[in-house]
Tab-separated table of C-alpha atoms in Angstrom:
chain	number	residue	atom	x	y	z
W	1	MET	CA	0.000	0.000	0.000
W	2	PRO	CA	1.514	3.378	-0.948
W	3	LYS	CA	2.117	5.785	1.872
W	4	ARG	CA	-0.109	8.847	2.187
W	5	ASP	CA	1.359	12.104	1.010
W	6	LYS	CA	3.173	14.135	3.659
W	7	GLY	CA	0.970	16.901	4.985
W	8	ALA	CA	-2.225	14.915	4.348
W	9	PRO	CA	-4.441	13.727	7.203
W	10	PRO	CA	-3.804	10.202	8.501
W	11	ARG	CA	-5.471	7.308	6.715
W	12	ALA	CA	-6.244	5.119	9.715
W	13	SER	CA	-7.157	5.381	13.354
W	14	PRO	CA	-4.126	5.248	15.644
W	15	PRO	CA	-3.665	2.732	18.440
W	16	HIS	CA	-3.808	5.557	21.031
W	17	THR	CA	-6.000	8.554	20.130
W	18	SER	CA	-7.504	11.076	22.540
W	19	PRO	CA	-8.341	14.776	22.675
W	20	PRO	CA	-5.952	16.867	24.788
W	21	GLY	CA	-6.862	16.941	28.462
W	22	THR	CA	-9.208	13.918	28.391
W	23	GLU	CA	-6.805	11.034	28.987
W	24	SER	CA	-7.663	8.576	31.711
W	25	GLU	CA	-5.367	8.296	34.695
W	26	ALA	CA	-4.025	5.000	33.369
W	27	GLU	CA	-3.257	6.528	29.976
W	28	ALA	CA	-1.582	9.519	31.615
W	29	ALA	CA	0.552	7.209	33.726
W	30	ASP	CA	1.504	5.199	30.663
W	31	GLU	CA	2.506	8.316	28.793
W	32	ALA	CA	4.524	9.632	31.690
W	33	GLY	CA	6.402	6.351	31.933
W	34	ALA	CA	7.214	6.095	28.249
W	35	SER	CA	10.525	7.675	27.337
W	36	ALA	CA	11.182	9.494	24.084
W	37	ALA	CA	13.261	6.530	22.959
W	38	GLU	CA	10.311	4.175	23.437
W	39	MET	CA	7.421	6.221	22.118
W	40	GLY	CA	6.762	8.765	19.380
W	41	THR	CA	3.865	11.219	19.441
W	42	TYR	CA	2.496	12.586	16.171
W	43	LYS	CA	-0.191	15.163	15.491
W	44	CYS	CA	-3.479	13.864	14.149
W	45	CYS	CA	-5.644	16.580	12.554
W	46	ILE	CA	-6.020	19.484	15.024
W	47	PHE	CA	-7.254	18.081	18.328
W	48	PHE	CA	-5.808	14.581	18.406
W	49	THR	CA	-2.382	12.996	18.763
W	50	ARG	CA	-1.142	9.519	17.895
W	51	ARG	CA	1.419	7.560	19.867
W	52	PHE	CA	3.548	4.792	18.413
W	53	ALA	CA	5.988	2.428	20.078
W	54	LEU	CA	9.531	2.739	18.784
W	55	GLY	CA	9.306	-0.732	17.297
W	56	ASP	CA	9.562	-4.370	18.145
W	57	THR	CA	13.255	-5.264	18.341
W	58	THR	CA	12.520	-8.974	18.123
W	59	THR	CA	15.692	-10.951	17.490
W	60	PRO	CA	15.583	-12.558	14.023
W	61	GLU	CA	14.971	-16.293	14.071
W	62	ASP	CA	18.272	-17.004	12.269
W	63	VAL	CA	20.138	-15.290	15.134
W	64	ARG	CA	18.271	-17.366	17.736
W	65	VAL	CA	19.084	-20.571	15.871
W	66	LEU	CA	22.737	-19.596	15.597
W	67	PHE	CA	22.904	-18.747	19.293
W	68	SER	CA	21.277	-22.026	20.327
W	69	ARG	CA	23.621	-24.000	18.091
W	70	PHE	CA	26.816	-22.587	19.588
W	71	ALA	CA	25.434	-22.403	23.136
W	72	GLY	CA	24.564	-26.097	22.963
W	73	GLY	CA	20.900	-25.404	23.625
W	74	SER	CA	21.655	-23.484	26.808
W	75	PRO	CA	20.120	-20.016	27.413
W	76	TYR	CA	23.674	-18.747	27.947
W	77	MET	CA	26.724	-18.629	25.679
W	78	GLY	CA	30.042	-18.932	27.476
W	79	ALA	CA	33.471	-17.698	26.437
W	80	ASP	CA	34.408	-21.001	24.810
W	81	ASP	CA	31.118	-21.054	22.918
W	82	LEU	CA	31.813	-17.560	21.578
W	83	ARG	CA	35.327	-18.627	20.568
W	84	ARG	CA	33.848	-21.550	18.609
W	85	TYR	CA	31.447	-19.185	16.868
W	86	LEU	CA	34.248	-16.799	15.917
W	87	ALA	CA	36.374	-19.674	14.664
W	88	ALA	CA	33.522	-20.757	12.401
W	89	TRP	CA	32.172	-17.354	11.322
W	90	GLY	CA	34.422	-14.625	12.684
W	91	GLY	CA	36.729	-14.350	9.697
W	92	ALA	CA	39.552	-13.140	11.955
W	93	ASP	CA	42.862	-14.596	13.127
W	94	GLY	CA	43.291	-15.985	16.636
W	95	GLU	CA	44.679	-12.817	18.196
W	96	VAL	CA	41.907	-10.601	16.842
W	97	ALA	CA	39.256	-13.170	17.765
W	98	GLU	CA	40.501	-13.242	21.350
W	99	GLN	CA	40.312	-9.469	21.526
W	100	VAL	CA	36.714	-9.653	20.346
W	101	VAL	CA	35.884	-12.250	23.012
W	102	ASP	CA	37.364	-10.027	25.710
W	103	ARG	CA	35.459	-6.975	24.473
W	104	VAL	CA	32.118	-8.745	24.175
W	105	LEU	CA	32.326	-10.439	27.559
W	106	GLN	CA	33.472	-7.259	29.246
W	107	ASP	CA	30.659	-5.173	27.763
W	108	ARG	CA	27.692	-7.561	27.837
W	109	SER	CA	28.431	-10.623	29.973
W	110	ARG	CA	26.344	-12.092	32.808
W	111	THR	CA	27.470	-14.541	35.503
W	112	PRO	CA	24.582	-17.026	35.639
W	113	ARG	CA	26.356	-20.112	36.886
W	114	PHE	CA	29.611	-20.933	38.627
W	115	GLY	CA	30.696	-17.291	38.432
W	116	ARG	CA	31.650	-17.633	34.761
W	117	PRO	CA	30.876	-14.821	32.309
W	118	ALA	CA	28.265	-15.644	29.679
W	119	LEU	CA	25.985	-14.011	27.116
W	120	THR	CA	22.224	-14.117	26.652
W	121	VAL	CA	20.699	-14.197	23.177
W	122	ASP	CA	20.100	-10.444	23.482
W	123	ASP	CA	23.772	-9.914	24.332
W	124	PHE	CA	24.735	-12.022	21.317
W	125	MET	CA	22.415	-9.946	19.145
W	126	HIS	CA	24.044	-6.763	20.460
W	127	PHE	CA	27.448	-8.155	19.494
W	128	LEU	CA	26.281	-9.038	15.963
W	129	PHE	CA	24.902	-5.519	15.529
W	130	SER	CA	28.220	-3.866	16.520
W	131	GLU	CA	30.175	-2.978	13.391
W	132	ASP	CA	33.459	-2.423	15.219
W	133	LEU	CA	33.258	-5.992	16.575
W	134	ASN	CA	31.454	-7.633	13.647
W	135	PRO	CA	32.314	-5.688	10.453
W	136	PRO	CA	31.159	-6.698	6.956
W	137	LEU	CA	34.632	-6.770	5.365
W	138	ARG	CA	37.339	-9.349	5.925
W	139	HIS	CA	40.315	-7.007	5.863
W	140	SER	CA	40.920	-3.731	7.644
W	141	LYS	CA	44.577	-3.566	6.607
W	142	VAL	CA	46.547	-3.765	3.367
W	143	HIS	CA	46.733	-7.418	2.333
W	144	GLN	CA	47.436	-7.411	-1.400
W	145	ASP	CA	50.862	-7.637	-3.063
W	146	MET	CA	52.124	-4.047	-3.307
W	147	ASN	CA	55.331	-4.831	-5.238
W	148	ALA	CA	53.932	-4.880	-8.775
W	149	PRO	CA	54.262	-1.856	-11.113
W	150	LEU	CA	51.792	0.997	-10.531
W	151	SER	CA	50.016	0.083	-13.760
W	152	HIS	CA	48.883	-3.181	-12.143
W	153	TYR	CA	46.592	-1.325	-9.726
W	154	PHE	CA	43.361	0.582	-9.779
W	155	ILE	CA	44.203	3.936	-8.185
W	156	TYR	CA	41.746	6.065	-6.204
W	157	THR	CA	41.506	9.182	-8.372
W	158	GLY	CA	39.947	12.607	-7.831
W	159	HIS	CA	38.427	14.726	-10.589
W	160	ASN	CA	38.774	18.524	-10.326
W	161	SER	CA	39.854	17.881	-6.758
W	162	TYR	CA	39.885	21.570	-5.805
W	163	LEU	CA	36.182	22.381	-6.416
W	164	THR	CA	33.898	22.959	-3.439
W	165	GLY	CA	30.730	22.502	-5.490
W	166	ASN	CA	29.565	22.565	-9.095
W	167	GLN	CA	32.015	22.910	-11.968
W	168	LEU	CA	30.664	26.223	-13.243
W	169	SER	CA	30.376	28.700	-10.374
W	170	SER	CA	31.629	27.217	-7.095
W	171	ASP	CA	34.688	28.331	-5.162
W	172	CYS	CA	38.045	26.628	-5.591
W	173	SER	CA	39.774	25.693	-2.351
W	174	ASP	CA	42.291	23.383	-0.759
W	175	ALA	CA	39.549	22.083	1.591
W	176	PRO	CA	38.199	19.456	-0.874
W	177	ILE	CA	41.776	18.345	-1.548
W	178	ILE	CA	42.337	17.812	2.171
W	179	LYS	CA	39.083	15.853	2.507
W	180	ALA	CA	39.992	13.701	-0.499
W	181	LEU	CA	43.377	12.810	0.970
W	182	GLN	CA	41.776	12.061	4.341
W	183	ILE	CA	39.579	9.369	2.779
W	184	GLY	CA	42.448	7.784	0.855
W	185	VAL	CA	42.347	9.421	-2.599
W	186	ARG	CA	45.765	9.026	-4.212
W	187	VAL	CA	45.481	11.093	-7.417
W	188	ILE	CA	44.794	14.818	-7.087
W	189	GLU	CA	43.970	16.822	-10.212
W	190	LEU	CA	44.830	20.539	-10.402
W	191	ASP	CA	44.012	22.808	-13.338
W	192	ILE	CA	46.651	25.563	-13.340
W	193	TRP	CA	46.220	28.949	-15.018
W	194	PRO	CA	47.946	32.352	-14.919
W	195	ASN	CA	46.439	34.645	-12.282
W	196	SER	CA	44.780	37.933	-13.237
W	197	SER	CA	48.087	39.831	-13.255
W	198	LYS	CA	49.858	37.037	-15.176
W	199	ASP	CA	52.685	36.848	-12.638
W	200	ASP	CA	51.557	33.898	-10.531
W	201	ILE	CA	49.586	30.669	-10.753
W	202	ASP	CA	45.975	29.989	-9.787
W	203	VAL	CA	44.054	26.738	-9.591
W	204	LEU	CA	40.576	26.943	-11.109
W	205	HIS	CA	38.241	25.367	-13.644
W	206	GLY	CA	39.134	27.379	-16.720
W	207	ARG	CA	36.649	29.486	-18.676
W	208	THR	CA	34.027	29.233	-15.914
W	209	LEU	CA	32.942	31.433	-13.021
W	210	THR	CA	34.778	29.388	-10.388
W	211	ALA	CA	36.719	31.542	-7.896
W	212	PRO	CA	40.440	30.608	-7.885
W	213	VAL	CA	42.749	29.372	-5.161
W	214	SER	CA	46.520	29.786	-5.267
W	215	LEU	CA	48.617	26.849	-6.412
W	216	ILE	CA	51.096	27.223	-3.558
W	217	LYS	CA	48.283	26.817	-1.000
W	218	CYS	CA	47.115	23.616	-2.679
W	219	LEU	CA	50.628	22.178	-2.843
W	220	ARG	CA	51.284	22.879	0.834
W	221	SER	CA	48.029	21.225	1.851
W	222	ILE	CA	48.843	18.183	-0.272
W	223	LYS	CA	52.189	17.821	1.471
W	224	GLU	CA	50.605	18.144	4.922
W	225	TYR	CA	47.821	15.605	4.335
W	226	ALA	CA	49.293	13.317	1.661
W	227	PHE	CA	49.890	10.324	3.922
W	228	VAL	CA	47.371	10.678	6.759
W	229	ALA	CA	45.177	7.895	5.310
W	230	SER	CA	47.674	5.839	3.335
W	231	PRO	CA	51.465	5.567	3.105
W	232	TYR	CA	51.363	4.833	-0.615
W	233	PRO	CA	52.305	7.408	-3.270
W	234	VAL	CA	50.261	10.483	-4.105
W	235	ILE	CA	50.129	11.460	-7.771
W	236	ILE	CA	49.466	15.114	-8.642
W	237	THR	CA	48.160	15.564	-12.171
W	238	LEU	CA	48.601	19.104	-13.496
W	239	GLU	CA	46.348	20.234	-16.323
W	240	ASP	CA	48.763	22.876	-17.513
W	241	HIS	CA	47.580	26.114	-19.163
W	242	LEU	CA	50.729	28.154	-18.479
W	243	THR	CA	53.357	29.975	-20.460
W	244	PRO	CA	56.990	28.776	-20.208
W	245	ASP	CA	57.981	31.398	-17.627
W	246	LEU	CA	55.121	30.373	-15.304
W	247	GLN	CA	55.946	26.704	-15.869
W	248	ALA	CA	59.406	27.430	-14.521
W	249	LYS	CA	57.826	29.079	-11.491
W	250	VAL	CA	55.679	25.986	-10.888
W	251	ALA	CA	58.775	23.784	-11.062
W	252	LYS	CA	60.443	25.923	-8.404
W	253	MET	CA	57.341	25.798	-6.188
W	254	VAL	CA	57.093	22.035	-6.415
W	255	LEU	CA	60.748	21.574	-5.514
W	256	GLU	CA	60.515	23.939	-2.556
W	257	VAL	CA	57.324	22.384	-1.165
W	258	PHE	CA	58.052	18.678	-1.605
W	259	GLY	CA	61.837	18.522	-1.510
W	260	ASP	CA	63.169	15.000	-1.006
W	261	ILE	CA	59.749	13.287	-1.126
W	262	LEU	CA	59.301	14.267	-4.784
W	263	TYR	CA	60.012	11.245	-6.981
W	264	TYR	CA	62.484	11.504	-9.841
W	265	PRO	CA	62.677	8.570	-12.295
W	266	GLU	CA	66.153	7.132	-12.703
W	267	SER	CA	65.802	7.251	-16.466
W	268	LYS	CA	63.790	9.240	-18.996
W	269	HIS	CA	62.918	5.949	-20.677
W	270	LEU	CA	61.302	3.817	-17.982
W	271	GLN	CA	61.032	0.111	-18.725
W	272	GLU	CA	58.168	-0.184	-16.242
W	273	PHE	CA	56.574	1.808	-13.465
W	274	PRO	CA	57.914	1.484	-9.919
W	275	SER	CA	55.679	-0.287	-7.383
W	276	PRO	CA	53.500	1.324	-4.703
W	277	GLU	CA	55.745	-0.295	-2.091
W	278	ALA	CA	58.874	1.251	-3.610
W	279	LEU	CA	57.163	4.657	-3.728
W	280	LYS	CA	55.859	4.757	-0.158
W	281	GLY	CA	55.855	8.289	1.173
W	282	ARG	CA	56.664	9.799	-2.227
W	283	VAL	CA	54.842	12.364	-4.379
W	284	LEU	CA	54.725	11.945	-8.165
W	285	LEU	CA	54.029	14.714	-10.651
W	286	SER	CA	52.153	13.989	-13.871
W	287	THR	CA	51.830	16.756	-16.477
W	288	LYS	CA	52.010	17.493	-20.180
W	289	PRO	CA	52.624	20.625	-22.305
W	290	PRO	CA	49.777	23.177	-22.243
W	291	LYS	CA	47.280	22.927	-25.070
W	292	GLU	CA	47.170	26.685	-25.568
W	293	TYR	CA	50.972	27.011	-25.846
W	294	LEU	CA	51.367	24.124	-28.273
W	295	GLU	CA	48.569	25.299	-30.546
W	296	ALA	CA	50.122	28.782	-30.620
W	297	LYS	CA	53.323	27.133	-31.886
W	298	GLY	CA	51.454	25.459	-34.734
W	299	GLY	CA	50.955	21.993	-33.271
W	300	THR	CA	48.335	20.118	-31.325
W	301	MET	CA	48.354	18.171	-28.115
W	302	LYS	CA	48.043	14.930	-30.038
W	303	ASP	CA	50.984	15.793	-32.275
W	304	ARG	CA	53.315	16.832	-29.465
W	305	GLU	CA	52.174	14.815	-26.497
W	306	ILE	CA	55.109	13.553	-24.470
W	307	GLU	CA	54.895	10.026	-23.104
W	308	PRO	CA	57.423	7.850	-21.299
W	309	GLN	CA	58.929	5.004	-23.269
W	310	PHE	CA	57.863	1.558	-22.054
W	311	LYS	CA	58.925	-1.888	-22.939
W	312	LYS	CA	56.789	-3.775	-25.472
W	313	GLY	CA	53.233	-4.234	-24.262
W	314	GLU	CA	53.657	-1.915	-21.286
W	315	ARG	CA	52.242	1.260	-22.877
W	316	GLU	CA	48.635	0.014	-23.108
W	317	GLU	CA	48.865	-1.559	-19.681
W	318	ALA	CA	50.182	1.661	-18.171
W	319	SER	CA	47.450	3.865	-19.582
W	320	TRP	CA	44.861	1.375	-18.382
W	321	GLY	CA	46.231	1.721	-14.901
W	322	LEU	CA	46.536	5.470	-14.672
W	323	GLU	CA	43.613	6.723	-16.731
W	324	VAL	CA	40.163	6.884	-15.180
W	325	PRO	CA	36.876	6.929	-17.137
W	326	ASP	CA	35.418	10.425	-17.291
W	327	ILE	CA	32.439	10.327	-14.928
W	328	GLN	CA	31.893	14.077	-15.152
W	329	ASP	CA	28.426	13.669	-16.699
W	330	GLU	CA	27.393	11.142	-14.056
W	331	MET	CA	28.453	13.527	-11.319
W	332	GLN	CA	26.202	16.374	-12.503
W	333	VAL	CA	23.583	15.794	-9.822
W	334	ALA	CA	22.120	17.931	-7.076
W	335	ASP	CA	24.093	19.187	-4.028
W	336	ARG	CA	27.705	19.419	-5.212
W	337	GLY	CA	28.099	16.292	-7.341
W	338	HIS	CA	27.439	13.699	-4.581
W	339	GLY	CA	25.656	10.723	-6.082
W	340	ARG	CA	25.780	7.033	-6.881
W	341	ALA	CA	28.927	7.273	-9.029
W	342	LEU	CA	30.872	8.542	-6.030
W	343	TRP	CA	29.206	6.087	-3.622
W	344	LEU	CA	30.424	3.231	-5.804
W	345	MET	CA	33.938	4.667	-5.949
W	346	TYR	CA	33.997	5.019	-2.141
W	347	GLY	CA	32.855	1.401	-1.868
W	348	PHE	CA	35.302	-0.033	-4.384
W	349	TYR	CA	38.267	1.601	-2.665
W	350	LYS	CA	37.355	0.228	0.748
W	351	ALA	CA	39.183	-2.847	-0.543
W	352	ASN	CA	42.809	-3.541	0.410
W	353	GLY	CA	42.547	-1.697	3.700
W	354	GLY	CA	41.385	1.530	2.063
W	355	CYS	CA	44.949	2.388	0.999
W	356	GLY	CA	43.870	3.809	-2.376
W	357	TYR	CA	45.527	1.054	-4.456
W	358	VAL	CA	43.596	-2.083	-5.442
W	359	LYS	CA	45.393	-4.837	-7.352
W	360	LYS	CA	43.846	-5.599	-10.702
W	361	PRO	CA	42.703	-9.197	-11.164
W	362	ASP	CA	44.949	-11.316	-13.328
W	363	PHE	CA	42.495	-11.472	-16.234
W	364	LEU	CA	42.864	-7.704	-16.710
W	365	MET	CA	46.631	-8.050	-16.983
W	366	GLN	CA	46.660	-10.823	-19.565
W	367	THR	CA	45.646	-11.264	-23.185
W	368	CYS	CA	43.727	-14.251	-24.492
W	369	PRO	CA	45.451	-16.711	-26.862
W	370	ASP	CA	43.784	-14.947	-29.801
W	371	GLY	CA	45.297	-11.642	-28.686
W	372	LYS	CA	42.049	-10.153	-27.411
W	373	VAL	CA	41.707	-8.444	-24.058
W	374	PHE	CA	38.977	-8.876	-21.454
W	375	ASP	CA	35.557	-7.829	-22.733
W	376	PRO	CA	33.210	-6.785	-19.904
W	377	LYS	CA	30.197	-7.084	-22.226
W	378	ALA	CA	30.910	-10.699	-23.165
W	379	ASP	CA	28.493	-13.494	-22.255
W	380	LEU	CA	30.529	-15.032	-19.418
W	381	PRO	CA	29.763	-18.028	-17.176
W	382	VAL	CA	28.703	-17.517	-13.571
W	383	LYS	CA	31.673	-17.867	-11.190
W	384	ALA	CA	29.824	-17.503	-7.892
W	385	THR	CA	26.432	-16.576	-6.460
W	386	LEU	CA	26.195	-14.070	-3.640
W	387	LYS	CA	23.185	-14.499	-1.365
W	388	VAL	CA	22.285	-11.421	0.669
W	389	LYS	CA	19.715	-11.510	3.467
W	390	ILE	CA	18.517	-8.250	4.971
W	391	TYR	CA	17.209	-8.802	8.482
W	392	MET	CA	16.537	-5.424	10.050
W	393	GLY	CA	17.737	-1.882	10.602
W	394	GLU	CA	18.032	0.546	13.478
W	395	GLY	CA	19.353	3.956	14.480
W	396	TRP	CA	17.198	6.342	12.435
W	397	HIS	CA	15.328	7.545	15.540
W	398	LYS	CA	18.690	8.667	16.957
W	399	ASP	CA	20.121	10.329	13.854
W	400	PHE	CA	16.955	11.960	12.462
W	401	LYS	CA	14.270	14.196	13.914
W	402	GLN	CA	10.998	12.441	14.730
W	403	THR	CA	9.152	14.226	11.909
W	404	HIS	CA	11.974	14.133	9.344
W	405	PHE	CA	10.277	11.494	7.207
W	406	ASP	CA	6.619	12.088	8.116
W	407	SER	CA	4.774	14.533	10.343
W	408	TYR	CA	1.972	12.077	11.092
W	409	SER	CA	3.568	8.691	11.687
W	410	PRO	CA	6.873	6.797	11.885
W	411	PRO	CA	8.660	6.071	8.589
W	412	ASP	CA	7.963	3.307	6.069
W	413	PHE	CA	11.460	2.032	5.245
W	414	TYR	CA	12.476	-0.286	2.420
W	415	VAL	CA	15.890	-1.423	1.147
W	416	LYS	CA	17.300	-1.462	-2.366
W	417	VAL	CA	20.163	-3.912	-2.771
W	418	GLY	CA	22.102	-4.960	-5.827
W	419	ILE	CA	25.351	-5.257	-7.722
W	420	ALA	CA	27.414	-2.734	-9.687
W	421	GLY	CA	29.851	-4.475	-11.996
W	422	VAL	CA	29.996	-5.742	-15.563
W	423	PRO	CA	26.675	-5.357	-17.402
W	424	LEU	CA	25.713	-9.005	-16.933
W	425	ASP	CA	26.100	-8.724	-13.138
W	426	SER	CA	24.549	-5.293	-12.602
W	427	VAL	CA	21.078	-5.421	-11.039
W	428	MET	CA	19.009	-3.865	-8.245
W	429	ARG	CA	16.323	-5.499	-6.094
W	430	LYS	CA	13.943	-4.110	-3.492
W	431	THR	CA	12.403	-5.280	-0.218
W	432	LYS	CA	8.847	-4.595	0.850
W	433	ALA	CA	8.229	-1.393	2.811
W	434	VAL	CA	7.723	-1.879	6.551
W	435	GLU	CA	5.118	0.655	7.592
W	436	ASP	CA	5.201	2.944	10.625
W	437	ASN	CA	8.335	1.549	12.246
W	438	TRP	CA	11.654	3.128	13.246
W	439	VAL	CA	13.146	-0.368	13.679
W	440	PRO	CA	12.043	-2.183	10.511
W	441	LEU	CA	12.259	-5.975	10.237
W	442	TRP	CA	12.418	-7.223	6.623
W	443	GLU	CA	14.034	-10.694	6.703
W	444	GLU	CA	14.225	-10.907	2.901
W	445	GLU	CA	16.897	-12.739	0.901
W	446	PHE	CA	18.196	-12.076	-2.608
W	447	ALA	CA	20.568	-14.075	-4.838
W	448	PHE	CA	23.012	-12.417	-7.251
W	449	PRO	CA	24.784	-14.626	-9.829
W	450	LEU	CA	28.190	-13.095	-10.568
W	451	THR	CA	30.293	-13.585	-13.681
W	452	VAL	CA	33.066	-11.200	-12.579
W	453	PRO	CA	32.947	-11.017	-8.762
W	454	GLU	CA	36.501	-9.641	-8.653
W	455	ILE	CA	35.362	-6.137	-9.634
W	456	ALA	CA	31.772	-6.215	-8.358
W	457	VAL	CA	30.471	-3.816	-5.698
W	458	LEU	CA	27.474	-4.518	-3.460
W	459	ARG	CA	25.069	-1.559	-3.439
W	460	VAL	CA	22.762	-0.940	-0.473
W	461	GLU	CA	20.320	1.956	-0.152
W	462	VAL	CA	17.524	2.605	2.343
W	463	HIS	CA	14.582	4.779	1.380
W	464	GLU	CA	11.367	5.860	3.063
W	465	GLN	CA	8.285	5.250	0.953
W	466	ASP	CA	6.089	8.198	0.071
W	467	VAL	CA	3.474	8.911	-2.588
W	468	SER	CA	5.184	11.993	-4.023
W	469	GLU	CA	8.913	11.284	-3.650
W	470	ASP	CA	10.692	8.699	-1.528
W	471	ASP	CA	13.064	10.037	1.115
W	472	PHE	CA	16.691	8.995	1.447
W	473	GLY	CA	17.570	6.991	4.559
W	474	GLY	CA	21.179	5.933	4.015
W	475	GLN	CA	23.515	4.065	1.689
W	476	THR	CA	26.715	2.088	1.484
W	477	ALA	CA	28.759	0.238	-1.123
W	478	LEU	CA	31.061	-2.695	-0.358
W	479	PRO	CA	33.603	-4.616	-2.488
W	480	VAL	CA	32.129	-8.076	-3.058
W	481	GLU	CA	35.499	-9.835	-2.973
W	482	GLU	CA	36.098	-8.703	0.622
W	483	LEU	CA	32.676	-9.481	2.133
W	484	ARG	CA	32.798	-11.695	5.228
W	485	PRO	CA	30.321	-14.567	5.033
W	486	GLY	CA	27.856	-14.713	7.914
W	487	ILE	CA	25.632	-12.272	9.788
W	488	ARG	CA	27.223	-8.810	9.883
W	489	ALA	CA	26.532	-5.254	11.010
W	490	VAL	CA	26.588	-2.794	8.101
W	491	SER	CA	26.815	0.930	8.840
W	492	LEU	CA	25.131	3.376	6.484
W	493	PHE	CA	26.299	6.745	5.160
W	494	ASP	CA	24.579	9.942	4.085
W	495	HIS	CA	24.501	11.096	0.461
W	496	LYS	CA	27.852	12.897	0.894
W	497	GLY	CA	29.582	9.785	2.181
W	498	HIS	CA	29.586	10.758	5.865
W	499	LYS	CA	28.934	7.866	8.223
W	500	PHE	CA	25.786	8.075	10.334
W	501	GLU	CA	26.413	7.764	14.059
W	502	SER	CA	23.751	5.109	14.665
W	503	VAL	CA	22.039	3.976	11.445
W	504	LYS	CA	22.943	0.431	10.419
W	505	LEU	CA	21.557	-2.792	9.010
W	506	LEU	CA	21.890	-6.402	10.095
W	507	MET	CA	22.673	-8.494	7.000
W	508	ARG	CA	23.927	-11.945	6.073
W	509	PHE	CA	26.297	-12.747	3.212
W	510	GLU	CA	26.770	-16.200	1.710
W	511	PHE	CA	28.708	-17.376	-1.336
W	512	THR	CA	27.708	-20.515	-3.250
């Protein structure tokens, strides 16, 4: 049933409805005893109010079954029982698992018999719903081989990294650059132009109304924040629109700011790129002659473009590694370019400990016997099937105002879940909407056959159903290859990629 339009009168009688000042003593006592966390009061027409319980936080049946299995049928789970569960489903090594046991027992344990700490099923549920103790990804640290050439990695890349908003009229600043580096972006793009007096260098989106920021300020901020999120190299790409004298000034600036951490290749004719491991803590500069200058000299960028010399077969591989598809059109959405394209990029680069470098799968680095390269649109066989079960969600009543979604009743949440990957794998599914509940229980399962799981990203979005336009309730994206099988807590993020304090889902992942 579609939800009534916001601002319209309610469609049904509430469970508790009474005119102001006419409640019975019992009702008044009930209302006085109900905390804001337990009850929500909504206006109903002019003279009436409606009260709703926060929601039934019934533990999903799968969780009860799992608890009973590892507790041996007992109403309590001891430390050894929890260790057995973590060994089977924890996805962590022994040292980490023991730390989890200590944390869980310290925070939630009871001492029902013989003075030994133990957990109830509610305590176990609380543990499962704690993302810091039960995260959805297997690795929180770098775990891939970091000794291959740079061209063997996907690299977390920013586009017009200096813009605070849209690409036509927003201010340019070092603040977006700092934020990008803080989340692990490794390639920062700067468009450099002569300033108004032609004696210095500005960073701005050329031929637009964007207000400039000085190049020196951007370079200093890059140096300060380059390695706060990752020790692996930062690449600065300069889109150069300068005259030779200003180019020389840029060269001097770069040397003064970065000094010894600036990477110089040992030869002008590289046989292959260095590795991320070899370039730890270093800054690389990527630039090419300015289009305006070359065209004034009678040539074109294509005619005069300077490229490093690679060994046979390395040139195509290198460009594949360092060039990023232009998602500029996809990013032209409301509120400063934050949208699904960026959500997916955030999710993809959570892989490999969030270091900004993700090793390409072998099939992207090889050619077939007939000389062809990988074709993402080919009709490929299914390698694995990912089963995703969405149990429930919580936290919206803490992170949102009571009337954020609806002035007359609690929200009607539903979940969209699917895969972003090659065309054959890409799909979105949707749960039913759970009406009038801040703690929705869905318990719905979906299966996703995957032909290329190595580059697939799991998409999750929560929306609140409404007749006119559904409201946004949170999102996340997770690299499929690093999902931990089992029941996991999954935190959600706002549309700008900021993590909500409390909003999260309880989900199960299974590969077959």
